[in-house]
Coordinates of C-alpha atoms in Angstrom, one line a residue:
X1 CA 40.3 6.2 30.4
X2 CA 41.5 7.1 27.0
X3 CA 41.1 3.5 25.8
X4 CA 37.6 3.4 27.2
X5 CA 36.7 6.6 25.4
X6 CA 38.1 5.3 22.1
X7 CA 36.3 2.0 22.5
X8 CA 33.0 3.9 23.1
X9 CA 33.5 6.0 19.9
X10 CA 34.3 2.9 17.9
X11 CA 31.2 1.1 19.2
X12 CA 29.0 4.1 18.4
X13 CA 30.1 4.5 14.8
X14 CA 30.0 0.7 14.3
X15 CA 26.3 0.6 15.4
X16 CA 25.0 3.9 14.2
X17 CA 26.4 4.3 10.7
X18 CA 24.1 2.9 8.0
X19 CA 25.5 1.7 4.7
X20 CA 24.1 3.2 1.5
X21 CA 23.5 -0.3 0.3
X22 CA 20.8 -0.7 2.9
X23 CA 18.9 2.4 2.0
X24 CA 19.3 2.8 -1.8
X25 CA 16.4 1.7 -4.0
X26 CA 16.7 -0.5 -7.1
X27 CA 20.3 -1.7 -7.0
X28 CA 21.9 -4.5 -9.0
X29 CA 22.4 -6.9 -6.2
X30 CA 24.9 -9.7 -6.2
X31 CA 23.5 -13.0 -7.4
X32 CA 21.0 -11.5 -9.8
X33 CA 21.4 -10.8 -13.5
X34 CA 22.3 -7.1 -13.8
X35 CA 19.7 -4.8 -15.3
X36 CA 21.4 -2.0 -17.2
X37 CA 20.1 1.5 -17.7
X38 CA 17.8 1.9 -20.7
X39 CA 17.2 -1.8 -20.7
X40 CA 13.6 -2.8 -21.4
X41 CA 12.0 -4.7 -18.5
X42 CA 8.8 -6.5 -19.3
X43 CA 6.2 -6.7 -16.6
X44 CA 5.8 -10.0 -14.8
X45 CA 2.6 -11.9 -15.0
X46 CA 0.2 -10.8 -12.3
X47 CA -3.5 -10.6 -11.6
X48 CA -4.4 -7.5 -13.6
X49 CA -8.1 -7.8 -12.8
X50 CA -8.8 -7.3 -9.1
X51 CA -11.2 -9.9 -7.7
X52 CA -14.0 -8.3 -5.7
X53 CA -14.2 -9.4 -2.1
X54 CA -16.7 -9.1 0.8
X55 CA -16.8 -5.7 2.3
X56 CA -15.4 -4.0 -0.8
X57 CA -17.3 -0.8 -1.9
X58 CA -18.1 -0.5 -5.6
X59 CA -19.6 2.4 -7.5
X60 CA -22.5 1.3 -9.8
X61 CA -24.1 3.8 -12.1
X62 CA -26.6 3.5 -14.9
X63 CA -27.0 5.6 -18.1
X64 CA -29.7 5.6 -20.8
X65 CA -31.0 7.8 -23.6
X66 CA -34.1 8.2 -21.3
X67 CA -32.7 9.2 -18.0
X68 CA -36.0 8.8 -16.2
X69 CA -35.7 5.0 -16.8
X70 CA -32.7 4.6 -14.6
X71 CA -33.7 6.8 -11.6
X72 CA -35.7 3.9 -10.1
X73 CA -32.5 1.9 -9.9
X74 CA -30.4 4.4 -7.9
X75 CA -30.5 5.6 -4.4
X76 CA -32.2 8.9 -4.4
X77 CA -29.7 11.8 -5.0
X78 CA -26.7 9.5 -5.1
X79 CA -25.6 10.8 -8.5
X80 CA -26.0 14.4 -7.5
X81 CA -24.1 13.7 -4.3
X82 CA -21.1 12.2 -6.3
X83 CA -21.0 15.2 -8.5
X84 CA -21.1 17.6 -5.5
X85 CA -18.5 15.8 -3.5
X86 CA -16.1 15.1 -6.3
X87 CA -14.2 18.4 -5.7
X88 CA -14.5 18.5 -2.0
X89 CA -13.3 15.2 -0.6
X90 CA -9.9 13.7 -1.1
X91 CA -9.1 10.0 -1.8
X92 CA -12.0 7.7 -2.4
X93 CA -14.3 8.7 0.5
X94 CA -17.1 9.7 -1.8
X95 CA -17.3 6.1 -3.0
X96 CA -17.8 4.9 0.5
X97 CA -20.8 7.2 1.0
X98 CA -22.4 6.8 -2.4
X99 CA -21.3 3.3 -3.4
X100 CA -22.6 -0.2 -2.7
X101 CA -21.0 -2.4 -0.1
X102 CA -20.5 -6.1 -0.8
X103 CA -21.8 -8.2 2.1
X104 CA -20.0 -11.1 3.8
X105 CA -21.5 -13.6 1.3
X106 CA -20.4 -11.6 -1.8
X107 CA -23.8 -10.0 -2.6
X108 CA -24.5 -6.4 -3.4
X109 CA -28.1 -5.1 -3.0
X110 CA -29.4 -2.7 -5.6
X111 CA -32.8 -0.9 -5.6
X112 CA -35.4 -3.0 -7.4
X113 CA -32.8 -5.4 -8.8
X114 CA -32.4 -7.0 -5.3
X115 CA -29.3 -8.9 -4.3
X116 CA -26.7 -9.8 -7.0
X117 CA -23.6 -11.9 -6.2
X118 CA -20.5 -10.2 -7.5
X119 CA -18.0 -11.3 -4.9
X120 CA -15.3 -13.5 -6.5
X121 CA -15.7 -11.7 -9.9
X122 CA -13.5 -9.1 -11.4
X123 CA -14.9 -5.7 -12.4
X124 CA -15.8 -6.6 -15.9
X125 CA -17.6 -9.8 -14.9
X126 CA -19.5 -8.0 -12.1
X127 CA -20.5 -5.3 -14.6
X128 CA -21.9 -8.0 -17.0
X129 CA -23.9 -9.6 -14.2
X130 CA -25.5 -6.3 -13.2
X131 CA -26.1 -5.5 -16.9
X132 CA -27.9 -8.8 -17.4
X133 CA -30.1 -8.1 -14.3
X134 CA -31.2 -4.7 -15.5
X135 CA -31.8 -5.9 -19.1
X136 CA -34.7 -8.0 -17.8
X137 CA -36.5 -4.7 -17.1
X138 CA -35.9 -2.7 -20.3
X139 CA -36.0 -3.3 -24.0
X140 CA -34.0 0.0 -24.5
X141 CA -30.3 -0.1 -24.0
X142 CA -29.1 0.8 -20.5
X143 CA -25.4 1.1 -19.9
X144 CA -24.0 -0.1 -16.6
X145 CA -20.7 1.3 -15.2
X146 CA -19.1 -0.6 -12.2
X147 CA -15.8 0.2 -10.6
X148 CA -14.0 0.2 -7.3
X149 CA -13.2 3.5 -5.7
X150 CA -9.5 3.6 -6.5
X151 CA -6.8 1.4 -4.9
X152 CA -7.0 1.4 -1.1
X153 CA -3.9 0.3 0.8
X154 CA -2.6 0.6 4.3
X155 CA 1.0 1.6 5.2
X156 CA 2.3 0.6 8.7
X157 CA 5.7 0.8 10.4
X158 CA 8.6 3.0 9.2
X159 CA 6.8 5.4 7.0
X160 CA 6.7 9.1 7.3
X161 CA 2.9 9.0 7.0
X162 CA 1.3 5.7 8.0
X163 CA -2.4 4.9 7.7
X164 CA -4.9 4.0 5.0
X165 CA -4.4 5.7 1.7
X166 CA -6.3 5.7 -1.6
X167 CA -4.7 6.1 -5.1
X168 CA -7.3 7.1 -7.7
X169 CA -5.9 4.9 -10.4
X170 CA -6.7 1.6 -11.9
X171 CA -3.1 0.6 -11.7
X172 CA -0.4 1.7 -9.2
X173 CA 3.1 0.6 -8.4
X174 CA 4.7 -0.2 -5.1
X175 CA 6.6 3.1 -5.5
X176 CA 3.4 5.1 -5.9
X177 CA 2.3 3.7 -2.6
X178 CA 5.7 4.5 -1.0
X179 CA 5.5 8.1 -2.3
X180 CA 2.0 8.6 -1.0
X181 CA 3.1 7.2 2.4
X182 CA 5.9 9.8 2.7
X183 CA 8.5 7.4 1.5
X184 CA 10.2 5.1 4.0
X185 CA 12.2 6.1 7.0
X186 CA 16.0 5.8 6.8
X187 CA 15.7 3.3 9.7
X188 CA 13.5 0.9 7.7
X189 CA 14.6 -2.5 6.5
X190 CA 14.1 -1.8 2.9
X191 CA 15.1 -5.3 2.0
X192 CA 12.2 -6.7 4.0
X193 CA 9.0 -4.9 3.1
X194 CA 6.1 -7.2 4.0
X195 CA 3.2 -7.1 1.6
X196 CA 0.0 -8.6 3.1
X197 CA -2.3 -9.4 0.2
X198 CA -5.9 -10.6 0.3
X199 CA -7.0 -13.4 -2.1
X200 CA -10.3 -15.0 -2.7
X201 CA -10.9 -16.9 0.6
X202 CA -7.7 -15.9 2.4
X203 CA -4.5 -13.9 2.9
X204 CA -0.8 -14.3 2.0
X205 CA 2.3 -12.5 3.3
X206 CA 4.9 -11.7 0.6
X207 CA 8.4 -10.2 1.3
X208 CA 9.8 -7.6 -1.0
X209 CA 13.3 -6.2 -1.4
X210 CA 13.1 -2.5 -2.3
X211 CA 16.9 -2.5 -2.7
X212 CA 16.7 -5.0 -5.6
X213 CA 16.3 -3.7 -9.2
X214 CA 14.7 -7.1 -10.1
X215 CA 11.6 -5.8 -8.3
X216 CA 10.6 -4.1 -11.5
X217 CA 10.0 -7.5 -13.0
X218 CA 8.3 -8.9 -9.9
X219 CA 4.5 -9.7 -9.8
X220 CA 4.4 -7.6 -6.6
X221 CA 5.6 -4.4 -8.4
X222 CA 2.0 -3.4 -8.8
X223 CA -0.1 -3.1 -5.6
X224 CA -3.7 -4.2 -5.4
X225 CA -6.8 -3.0 -3.5
X226 CA -6.6 -3.8 0.3
X227 CA -2.9 -4.4 0.3
X228 CA -1.1 -3.8 3.6
X229 CA 2.5 -2.6 3.5
X230 CA 4.6 -3.1 6.7
X231 CA 8.2 -1.9 7.1
X232 CA 10.2 -3.1 10.1
X233 CA 12.7 -0.8 11.8
X234 CA 16.4 -1.7 11.8
X235 CA 17.9 -3.0 15.1
X236 CA 20.0 0.2 15.2
X237 CA 17.0 2.0 16.6
X238 CA 17.9 0.4 20.0
X239 CA 20.8 2.8 20.2
X240 CA 18.8 6.0 19.7
X241 CA 17.7 8.0 16.8
X242 CA 20.3 6.9 14.3
X243 CA 18.7 8.9 11.5
X244 CA 19.7 12.0 13.5
X245 CA 23.5 11.8 14.0
X246 CA 23.7 14.8 16.4
X247 CA 21.2 13.4 18.8
X248 CA 22.8 9.9 18.7
X249 CA 26.2 11.4 19.3
X250 CA 24.9 13.4 22.2
X251 CA 23.4 10.3 23.7
X252 CA 26.6 8.2 23.4
X253 CA 28.8 11.0 24.6
X254 CA 26.6 11.5 27.6
X255 CA 26.7 7.8 28.5
X256 CA 30.5 7.7 27.9
X257 CA 31.0 10.7 30.2
X258 CA 29.0 9.1 32.9
X259 CA 31.0 5.9 32.6
X260 CA 34.3 7.8 32.7
X261 CA 33.3 9.7 35.9
X262 CA 32.1 6.5 37.5
X263 CA 35.4 4.8 36.5
X264 CA 37.5 7.7 38.0
X265 CA 35.5 7.6 41.2
X266 CA 35.9 3.9 41.6
X267 CA 39.6 4.1 40.8
X268 CA 40.2 6.9 43.3
X269 CA 38.6 4.8 46.1
X270 CA 40.9 1.8 45.5

């Protein structure tokens, strides 16, 4: 019985202890050139200008020296609604209610200007296209502002707070997203974060290693609008809540005690 108990304890600690190397961010991993502290790390080449896609929501606003000129090109009360909701609603919800949705063919419909195709363009290109459309109406200068409502992403799997989030920035890192999602659970496979990213006409799945310091120079260090982050659980979850040592120990001791009692009964009947 003593040997069985020792074997059970060894099995428990072998399966429930998690190495720090599996949960520590930004390590110098073997096989990579080490990155020292204070070392300058240039950003990798990545698509800095997000490409607008069908079903995105954009905020489009007009300004002119004569404010009366632009009122006909806005939904009634939308500007006042944005100002009133700015301090009341979190995230980018106000953009969903007051912005303009891009349809499945990439068009956005504006009052009087009609449908303008901006899908497949970045923000600056889309702004120029709307500017050209409104310039046909006025000789006076009318300024167009076009922007997406922050960076929306979805966190799934081993996060403390999963769901769809919005970062009100034009640029955000993968760690901004992790922090907003409650960081990752200790049981997450930090070396296998799946980033599902939408591109013009399709989707790709990228795998990211959060343990690797080389991530700082990766093109996936910055997240983009509509990214999906998915963290798998470690296999150790099969043996109970390994992030809570006391509960896991209670579970394994309970099972071990039952096995010892069963072993004693069987041995006594022989």
